[in-house]
PDB file of C-alpha atoms in Angstrom:
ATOM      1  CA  UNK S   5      91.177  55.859 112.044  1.00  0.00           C
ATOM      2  CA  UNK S   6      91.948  55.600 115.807  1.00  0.00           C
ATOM      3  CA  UNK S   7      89.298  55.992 118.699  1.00  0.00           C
ATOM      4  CA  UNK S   8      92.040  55.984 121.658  1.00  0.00           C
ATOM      5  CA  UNK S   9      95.711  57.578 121.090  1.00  0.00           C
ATOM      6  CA  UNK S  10      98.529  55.976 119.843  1.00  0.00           C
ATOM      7  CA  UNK S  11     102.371  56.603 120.412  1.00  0.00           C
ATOM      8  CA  UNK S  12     103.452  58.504 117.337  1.00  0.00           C
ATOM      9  CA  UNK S  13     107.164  56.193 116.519  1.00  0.00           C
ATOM     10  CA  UNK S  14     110.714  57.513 116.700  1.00  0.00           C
ATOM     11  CA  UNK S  15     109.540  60.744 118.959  1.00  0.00           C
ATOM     12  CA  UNK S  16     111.575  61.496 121.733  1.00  0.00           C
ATOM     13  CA  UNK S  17     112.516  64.771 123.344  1.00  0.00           C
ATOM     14  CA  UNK S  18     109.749  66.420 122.071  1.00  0.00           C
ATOM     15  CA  UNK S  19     109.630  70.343 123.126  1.00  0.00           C
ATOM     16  CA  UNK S  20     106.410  71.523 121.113  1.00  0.00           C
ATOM     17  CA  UNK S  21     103.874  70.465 118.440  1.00  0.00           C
ATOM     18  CA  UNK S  22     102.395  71.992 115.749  1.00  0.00           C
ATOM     19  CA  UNK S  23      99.468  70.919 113.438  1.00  0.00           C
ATOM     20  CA  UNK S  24      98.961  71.581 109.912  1.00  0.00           C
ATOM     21  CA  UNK S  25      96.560  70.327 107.314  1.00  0.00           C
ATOM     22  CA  UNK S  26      96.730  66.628 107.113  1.00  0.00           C
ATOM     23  CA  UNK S  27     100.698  67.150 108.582  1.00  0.00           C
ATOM     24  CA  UNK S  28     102.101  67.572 112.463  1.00  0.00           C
ATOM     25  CA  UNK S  29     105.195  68.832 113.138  1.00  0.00           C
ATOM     26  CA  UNK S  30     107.255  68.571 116.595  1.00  0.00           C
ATOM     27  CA  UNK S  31     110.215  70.794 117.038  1.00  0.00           C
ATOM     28  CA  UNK S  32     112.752  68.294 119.616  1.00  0.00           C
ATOM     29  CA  UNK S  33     114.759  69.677 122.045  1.00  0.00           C
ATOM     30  CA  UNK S  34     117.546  69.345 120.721  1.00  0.00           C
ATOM     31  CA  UNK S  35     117.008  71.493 117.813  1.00  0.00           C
ATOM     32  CA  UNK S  36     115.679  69.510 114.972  1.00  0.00           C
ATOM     33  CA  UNK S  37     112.093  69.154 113.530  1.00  0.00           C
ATOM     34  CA  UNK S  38     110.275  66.238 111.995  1.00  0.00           C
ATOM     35  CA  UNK S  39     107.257  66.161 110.350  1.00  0.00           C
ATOM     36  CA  UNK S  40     104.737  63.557 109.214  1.00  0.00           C
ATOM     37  CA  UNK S  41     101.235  63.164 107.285  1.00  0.00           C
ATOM     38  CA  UNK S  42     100.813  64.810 103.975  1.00  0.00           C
ATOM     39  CA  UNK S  43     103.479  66.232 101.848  1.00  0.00           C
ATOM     40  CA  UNK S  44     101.865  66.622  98.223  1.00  0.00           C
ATOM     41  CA  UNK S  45     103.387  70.356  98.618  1.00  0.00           C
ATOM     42  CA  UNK S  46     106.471  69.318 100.443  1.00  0.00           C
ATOM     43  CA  UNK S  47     105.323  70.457 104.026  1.00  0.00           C
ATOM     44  CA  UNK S  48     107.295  67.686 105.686  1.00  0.00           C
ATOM     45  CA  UNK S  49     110.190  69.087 104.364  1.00  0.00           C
ATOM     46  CA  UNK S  50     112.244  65.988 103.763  1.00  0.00           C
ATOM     47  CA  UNK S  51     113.299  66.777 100.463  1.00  0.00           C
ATOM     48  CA  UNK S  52     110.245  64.830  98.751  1.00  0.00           C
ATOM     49  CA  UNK S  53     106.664  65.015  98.501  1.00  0.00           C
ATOM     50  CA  UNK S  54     105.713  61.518  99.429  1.00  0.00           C
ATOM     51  CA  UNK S  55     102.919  60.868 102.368  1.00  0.00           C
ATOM     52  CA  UNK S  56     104.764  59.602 105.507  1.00  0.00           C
ATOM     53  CA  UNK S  57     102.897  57.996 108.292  1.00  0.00           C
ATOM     54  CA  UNK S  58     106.119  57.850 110.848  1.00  0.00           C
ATOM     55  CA  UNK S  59     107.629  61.587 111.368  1.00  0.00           C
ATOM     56  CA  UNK S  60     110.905  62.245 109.276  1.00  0.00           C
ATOM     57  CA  UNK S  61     113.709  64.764 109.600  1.00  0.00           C
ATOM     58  CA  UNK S  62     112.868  68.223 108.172  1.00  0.00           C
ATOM     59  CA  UNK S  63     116.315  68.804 105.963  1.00  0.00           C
ATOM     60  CA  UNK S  64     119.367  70.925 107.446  1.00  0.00           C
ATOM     61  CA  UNK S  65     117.530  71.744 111.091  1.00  0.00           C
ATOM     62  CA  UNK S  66     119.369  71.124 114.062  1.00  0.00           C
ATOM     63  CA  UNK S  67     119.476  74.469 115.732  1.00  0.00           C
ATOM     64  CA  UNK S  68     115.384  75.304 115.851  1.00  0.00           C
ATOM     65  CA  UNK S  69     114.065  77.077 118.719  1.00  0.00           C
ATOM     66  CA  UNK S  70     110.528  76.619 117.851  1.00  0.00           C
ATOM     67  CA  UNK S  71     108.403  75.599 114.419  1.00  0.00           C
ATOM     68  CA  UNK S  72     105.025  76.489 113.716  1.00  0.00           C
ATOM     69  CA  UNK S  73     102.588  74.918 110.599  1.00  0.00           C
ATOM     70  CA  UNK S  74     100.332  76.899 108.795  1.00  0.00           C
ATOM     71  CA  UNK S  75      97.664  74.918 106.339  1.00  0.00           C
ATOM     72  CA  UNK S  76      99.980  73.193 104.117  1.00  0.00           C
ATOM     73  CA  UNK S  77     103.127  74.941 104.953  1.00  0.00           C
ATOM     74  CA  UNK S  78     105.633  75.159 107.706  1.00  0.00           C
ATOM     75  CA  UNK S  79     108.077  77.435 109.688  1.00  0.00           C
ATOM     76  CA  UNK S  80     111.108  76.925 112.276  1.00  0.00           C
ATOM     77  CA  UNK S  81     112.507  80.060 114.053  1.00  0.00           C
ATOM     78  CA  UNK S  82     116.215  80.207 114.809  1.00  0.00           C
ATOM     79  CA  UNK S  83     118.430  82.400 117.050  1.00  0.00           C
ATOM     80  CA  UNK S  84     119.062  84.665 113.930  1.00  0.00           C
ATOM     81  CA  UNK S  85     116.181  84.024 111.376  1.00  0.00           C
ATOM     82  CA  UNK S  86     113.356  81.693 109.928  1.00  0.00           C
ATOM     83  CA  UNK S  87     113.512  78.982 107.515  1.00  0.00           C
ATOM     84  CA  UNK S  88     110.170  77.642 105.796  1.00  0.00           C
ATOM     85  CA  UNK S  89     108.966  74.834 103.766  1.00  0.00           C
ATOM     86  CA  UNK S  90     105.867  73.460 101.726  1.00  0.00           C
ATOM     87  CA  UNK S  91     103.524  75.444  99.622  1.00  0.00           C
ATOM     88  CA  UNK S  92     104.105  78.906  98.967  1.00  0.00           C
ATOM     89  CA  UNK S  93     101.460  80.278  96.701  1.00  0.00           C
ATOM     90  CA  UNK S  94     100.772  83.805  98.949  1.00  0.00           C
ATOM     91  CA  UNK S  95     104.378  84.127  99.865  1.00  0.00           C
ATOM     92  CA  UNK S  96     104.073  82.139 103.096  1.00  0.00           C
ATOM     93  CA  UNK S  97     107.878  81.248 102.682  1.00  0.00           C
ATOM     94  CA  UNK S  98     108.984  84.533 102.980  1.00  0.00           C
ATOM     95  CA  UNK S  99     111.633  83.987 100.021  1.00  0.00           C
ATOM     96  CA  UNK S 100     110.272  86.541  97.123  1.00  0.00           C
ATOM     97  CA  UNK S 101     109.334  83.766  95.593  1.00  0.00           C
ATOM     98  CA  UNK S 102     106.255  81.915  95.670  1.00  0.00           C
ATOM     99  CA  UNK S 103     107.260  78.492  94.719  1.00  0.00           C
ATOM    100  CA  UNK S 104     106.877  75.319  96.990  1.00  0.00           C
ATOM    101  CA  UNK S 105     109.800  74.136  98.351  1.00  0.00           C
ATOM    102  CA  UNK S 106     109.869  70.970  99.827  1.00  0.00           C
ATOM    103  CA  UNK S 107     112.916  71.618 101.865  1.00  0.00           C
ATOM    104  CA  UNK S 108     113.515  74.580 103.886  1.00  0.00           C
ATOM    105  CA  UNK S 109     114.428  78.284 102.422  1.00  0.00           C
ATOM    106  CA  UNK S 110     115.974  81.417 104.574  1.00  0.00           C
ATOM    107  CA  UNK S 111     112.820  83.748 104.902  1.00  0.00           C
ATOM    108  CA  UNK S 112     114.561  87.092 104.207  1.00  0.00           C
ATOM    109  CA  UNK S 113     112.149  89.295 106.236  1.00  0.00           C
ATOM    110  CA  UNK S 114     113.740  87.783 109.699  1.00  0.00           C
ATOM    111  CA  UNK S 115     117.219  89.100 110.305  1.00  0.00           C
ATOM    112  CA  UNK S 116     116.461  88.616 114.251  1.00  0.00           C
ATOM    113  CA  UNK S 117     115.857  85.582 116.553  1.00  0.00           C
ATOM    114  CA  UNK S 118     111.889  85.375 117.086  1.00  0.00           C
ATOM    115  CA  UNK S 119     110.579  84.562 120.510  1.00  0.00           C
ATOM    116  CA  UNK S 120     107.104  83.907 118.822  1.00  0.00           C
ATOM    117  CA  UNK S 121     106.220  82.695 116.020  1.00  0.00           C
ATOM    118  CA  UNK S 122     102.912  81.890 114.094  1.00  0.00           C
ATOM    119  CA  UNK S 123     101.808  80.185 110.839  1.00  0.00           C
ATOM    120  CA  UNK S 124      98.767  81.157 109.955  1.00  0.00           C
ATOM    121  CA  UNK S 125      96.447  79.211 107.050  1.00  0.00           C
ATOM    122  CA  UNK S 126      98.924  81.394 104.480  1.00  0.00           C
ATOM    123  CA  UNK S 127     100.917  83.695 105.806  1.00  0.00           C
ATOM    124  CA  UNK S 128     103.270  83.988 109.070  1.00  0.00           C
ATOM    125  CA  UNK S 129     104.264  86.275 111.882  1.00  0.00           C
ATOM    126  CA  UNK S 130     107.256  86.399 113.584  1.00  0.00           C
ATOM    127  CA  UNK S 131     108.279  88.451 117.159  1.00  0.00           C
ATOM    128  CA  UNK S 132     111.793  88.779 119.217  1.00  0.00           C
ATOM    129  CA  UNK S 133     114.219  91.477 120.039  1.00  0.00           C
ATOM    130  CA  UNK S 134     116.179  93.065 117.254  1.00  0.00           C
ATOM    131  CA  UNK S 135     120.280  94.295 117.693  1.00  0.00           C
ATOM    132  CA  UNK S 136     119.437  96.718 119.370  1.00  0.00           C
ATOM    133  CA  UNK S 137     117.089  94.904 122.213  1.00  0.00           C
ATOM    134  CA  UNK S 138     114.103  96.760 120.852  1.00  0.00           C
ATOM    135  CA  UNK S 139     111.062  94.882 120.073  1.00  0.00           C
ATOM    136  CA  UNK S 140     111.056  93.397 116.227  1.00  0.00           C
ATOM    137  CA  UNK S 141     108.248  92.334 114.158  1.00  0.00           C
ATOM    138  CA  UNK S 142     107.624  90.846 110.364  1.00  0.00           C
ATOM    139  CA  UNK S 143     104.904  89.407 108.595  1.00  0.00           C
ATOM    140  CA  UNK S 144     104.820  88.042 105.423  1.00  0.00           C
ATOM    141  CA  UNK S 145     102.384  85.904 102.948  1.00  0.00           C
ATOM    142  CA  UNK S 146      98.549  86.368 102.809  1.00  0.00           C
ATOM    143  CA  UNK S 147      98.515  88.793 105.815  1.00  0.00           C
ATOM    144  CA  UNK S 148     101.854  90.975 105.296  1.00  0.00           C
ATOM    145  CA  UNK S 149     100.545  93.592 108.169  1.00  0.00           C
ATOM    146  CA  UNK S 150     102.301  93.961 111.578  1.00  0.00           C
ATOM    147  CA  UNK S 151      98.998  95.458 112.351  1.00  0.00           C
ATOM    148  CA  UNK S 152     100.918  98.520 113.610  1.00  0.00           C
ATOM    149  CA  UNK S 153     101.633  97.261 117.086  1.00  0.00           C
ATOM    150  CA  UNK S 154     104.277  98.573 119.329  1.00  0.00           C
ATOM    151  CA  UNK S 155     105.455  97.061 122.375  1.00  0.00           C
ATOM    152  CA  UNK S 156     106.328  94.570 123.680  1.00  0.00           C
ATOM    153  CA  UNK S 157     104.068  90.938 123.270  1.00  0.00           C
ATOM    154  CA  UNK S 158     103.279  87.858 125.077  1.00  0.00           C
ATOM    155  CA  UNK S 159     102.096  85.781 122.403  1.00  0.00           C
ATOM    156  CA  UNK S 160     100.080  85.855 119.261  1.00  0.00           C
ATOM    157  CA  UNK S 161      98.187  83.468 117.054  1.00  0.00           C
ATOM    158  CA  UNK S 162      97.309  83.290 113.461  1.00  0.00           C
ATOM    159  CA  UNK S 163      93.858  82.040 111.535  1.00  0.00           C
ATOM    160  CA  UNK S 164      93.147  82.404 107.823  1.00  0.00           C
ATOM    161  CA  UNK S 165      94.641  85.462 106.883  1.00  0.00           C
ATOM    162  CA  UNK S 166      94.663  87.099 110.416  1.00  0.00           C
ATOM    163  CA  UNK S 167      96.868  87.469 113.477  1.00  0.00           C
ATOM    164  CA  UNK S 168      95.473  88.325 116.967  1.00  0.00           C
ATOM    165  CA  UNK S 169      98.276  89.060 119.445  1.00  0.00           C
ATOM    166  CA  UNK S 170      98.283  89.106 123.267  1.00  0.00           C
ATOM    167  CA  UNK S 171      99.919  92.178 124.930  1.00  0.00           C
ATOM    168  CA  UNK S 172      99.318  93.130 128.537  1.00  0.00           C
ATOM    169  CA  UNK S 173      96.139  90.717 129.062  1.00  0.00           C
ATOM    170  CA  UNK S 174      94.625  92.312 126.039  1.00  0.00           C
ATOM    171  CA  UNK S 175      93.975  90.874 122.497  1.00  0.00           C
ATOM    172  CA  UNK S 176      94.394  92.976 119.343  1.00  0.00           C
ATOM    173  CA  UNK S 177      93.591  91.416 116.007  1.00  0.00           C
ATOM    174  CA  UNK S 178      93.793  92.453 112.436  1.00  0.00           C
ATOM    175  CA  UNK S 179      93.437  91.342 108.820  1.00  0.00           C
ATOM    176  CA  UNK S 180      90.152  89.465 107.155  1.00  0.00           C
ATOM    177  CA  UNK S 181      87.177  90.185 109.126  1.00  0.00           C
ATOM    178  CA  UNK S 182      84.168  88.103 107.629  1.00  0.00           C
ATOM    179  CA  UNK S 183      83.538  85.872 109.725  1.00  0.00           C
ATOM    180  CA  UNK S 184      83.640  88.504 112.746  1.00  0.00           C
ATOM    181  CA  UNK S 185      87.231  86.890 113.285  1.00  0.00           C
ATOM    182  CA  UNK S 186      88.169  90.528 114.728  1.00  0.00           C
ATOM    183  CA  UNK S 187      86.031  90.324 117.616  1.00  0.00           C
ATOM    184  CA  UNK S 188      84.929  93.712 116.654  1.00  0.00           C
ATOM    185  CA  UNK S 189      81.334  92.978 117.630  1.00  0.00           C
ATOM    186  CA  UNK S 190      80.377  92.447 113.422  1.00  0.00           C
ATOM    187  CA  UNK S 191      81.647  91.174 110.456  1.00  0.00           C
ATOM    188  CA  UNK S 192      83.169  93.572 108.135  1.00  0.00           C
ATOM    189  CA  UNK S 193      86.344  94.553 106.131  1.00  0.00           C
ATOM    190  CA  UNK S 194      89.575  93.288 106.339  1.00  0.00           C
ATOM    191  CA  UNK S 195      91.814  95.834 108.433  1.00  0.00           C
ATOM    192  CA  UNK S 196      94.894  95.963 108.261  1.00  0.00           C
ATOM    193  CA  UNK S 197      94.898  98.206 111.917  1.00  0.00           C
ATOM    194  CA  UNK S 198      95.268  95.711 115.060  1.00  0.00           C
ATOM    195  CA  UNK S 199      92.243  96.821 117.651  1.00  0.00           C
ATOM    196  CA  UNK S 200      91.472  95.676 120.831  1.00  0.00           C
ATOM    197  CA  UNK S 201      88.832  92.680 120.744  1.00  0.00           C
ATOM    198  CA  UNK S 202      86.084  93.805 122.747  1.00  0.00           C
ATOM    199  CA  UNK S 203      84.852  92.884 126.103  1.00  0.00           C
ATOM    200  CA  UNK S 204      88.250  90.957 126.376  1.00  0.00           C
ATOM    201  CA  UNK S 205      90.815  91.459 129.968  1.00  0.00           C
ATOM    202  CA  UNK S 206      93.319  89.551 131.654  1.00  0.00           C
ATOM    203  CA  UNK S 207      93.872  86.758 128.802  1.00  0.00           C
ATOM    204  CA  UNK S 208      96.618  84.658 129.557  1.00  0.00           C
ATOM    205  CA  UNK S 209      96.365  82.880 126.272  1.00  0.00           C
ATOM    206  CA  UNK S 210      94.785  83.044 122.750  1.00  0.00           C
ATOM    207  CA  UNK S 211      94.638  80.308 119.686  1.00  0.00           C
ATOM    208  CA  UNK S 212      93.159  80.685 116.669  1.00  0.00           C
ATOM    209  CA  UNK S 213      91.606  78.044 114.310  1.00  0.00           C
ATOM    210  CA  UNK S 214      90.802  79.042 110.424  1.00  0.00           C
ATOM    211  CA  UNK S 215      88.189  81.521 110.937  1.00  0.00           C
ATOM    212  CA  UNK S 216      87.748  81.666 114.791  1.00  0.00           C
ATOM    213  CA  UNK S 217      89.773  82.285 118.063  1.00  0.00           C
ATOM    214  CA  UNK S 218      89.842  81.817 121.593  1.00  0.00           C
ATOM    215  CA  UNK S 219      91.089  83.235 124.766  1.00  0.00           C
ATOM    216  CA  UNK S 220      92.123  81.806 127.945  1.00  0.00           C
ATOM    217  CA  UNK S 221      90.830  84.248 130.028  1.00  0.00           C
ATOM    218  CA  UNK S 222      90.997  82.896 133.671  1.00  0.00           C
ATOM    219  CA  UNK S 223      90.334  79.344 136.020  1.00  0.00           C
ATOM    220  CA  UNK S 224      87.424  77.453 133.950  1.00  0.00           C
ATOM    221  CA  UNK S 225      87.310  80.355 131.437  1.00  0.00           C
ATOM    222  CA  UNK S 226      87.409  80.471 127.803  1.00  0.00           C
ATOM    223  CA  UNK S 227      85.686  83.156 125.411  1.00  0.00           C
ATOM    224  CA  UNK S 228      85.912  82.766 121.633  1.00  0.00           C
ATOM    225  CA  UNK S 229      84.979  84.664 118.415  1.00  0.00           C
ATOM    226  CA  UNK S 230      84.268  84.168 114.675  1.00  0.00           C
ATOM    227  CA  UNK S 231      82.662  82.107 112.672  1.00  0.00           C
ATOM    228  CA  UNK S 232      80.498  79.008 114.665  1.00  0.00           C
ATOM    229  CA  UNK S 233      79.149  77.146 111.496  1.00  0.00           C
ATOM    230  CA  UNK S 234      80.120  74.002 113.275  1.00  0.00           C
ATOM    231  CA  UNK S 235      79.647  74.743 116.469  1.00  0.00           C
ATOM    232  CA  UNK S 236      83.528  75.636 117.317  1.00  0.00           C
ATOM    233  CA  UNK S 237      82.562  79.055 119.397  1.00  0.00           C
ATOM    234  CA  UNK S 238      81.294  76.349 121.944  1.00  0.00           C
ATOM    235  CA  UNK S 239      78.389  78.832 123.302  1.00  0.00           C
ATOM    236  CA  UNK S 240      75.888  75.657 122.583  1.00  0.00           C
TER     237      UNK S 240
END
């Protein structure tokens, strides 16, 4: 273990990161994706499912526009689809066919080119414009619900088994709901119905962790919901 930062090797022209389980991702500018860390269910996506301390090339990507990793699974969008890799035992791969894959598979739901896209702990959602320039939406894996949403979206997030999505400064979640993840004031049900999360305006951006989320709602301002068994909703 490491107290201070260190460079991660053979990373340059890095556009975004993504962490996993035990595994980081980094989607380069240039359109590929490596991955490093753990790989016991092929999440790196090199072909094998051998640990890899120094980031390696996920197989066959050199046209991503963005990847996202979920808890021991990963995602890269493209200008007409998604491709995943790594475990796939709730259908996070999007394939029909729950089986790892340690290099990546076409996920069938995505026929358009998603301008957002989340990986949840096992499941996915994906956002962009369809043929027609309409807004498009899929989901797939644990949490399969769009939540009903119409519109269009500024960004969304994904915990365990639930999304929370950003539309017009206002966040609207759906999916499990035990830990109050919802931020429908109690714990309850799972819904598949997106809601507003209460007492929530002018967000400008929302993450989620496994079982709680927060919003960036304003200079010096964050607000988060969920479960705080370790403290992570920050209110001391």
């Amino acid at each position: 273990p490491n107290n201070t930062p260190v460079d991660v090797p053979g990373l340059t022209g890095v556009a975004s990161l993504s962490a996993g389980c035990k595994f980081m991702c980094a989607q380069l500018a240039a359109g590929g994706v490596k991955c490093w860390g753990e790989n016991g269910n092929g999440q790196l996506g090199n072909g094998m499912n051998n640990d890899s301390s120094t980031p390696v090339d996920v197989k066959g990507i050199t046209d991503a526009t963005y990847a996202a990793s979920g808890f021991d699974s990963a995602c890269a969008a493209f200008p007409n689809g998604v491709q995943c890799w790594g475990q796939d035992s709730s259908g996070q791969l999007g394939d029909g066919k729950q089986n790892d894959s340690s290099v990546p598979v076409d996920t069938t739901q995505v026929t358009f080119g998603p301008t957002i896209l989340a990986s949840g702990a096992y499941h996915v959602f994906a956002y962009g414009l369809g043929p027609a320039g309409q807004p498009a939406i899929a989901s797939w894996g644990a949490n399969p619900s769009t939540g009903g949403l119409k519109g269009a979206l500024d960004g969304a997030t994904a915990g365990n088994n639930y999304t929370c999505a950003l539309q017009q400064g206002s966040v609207l979640c759906w999916g499990q709901n035990d830990q109050g993840q919802l931020g429908r004031g109690a714990k309850g049900a799972s819904d598949p119905n997106a809601a507003q999360v209460n007492g929530l305006a002018g967000v400008t951006e929302v993450r989620a962790g496994y079982d709680h989320t927060c919003a960036f709602v304003g200079p010096y301002k964050i607000k988060c919901w969920g479960n705080n068994g370790n403290g992570e909703l920050g209110d001391n």
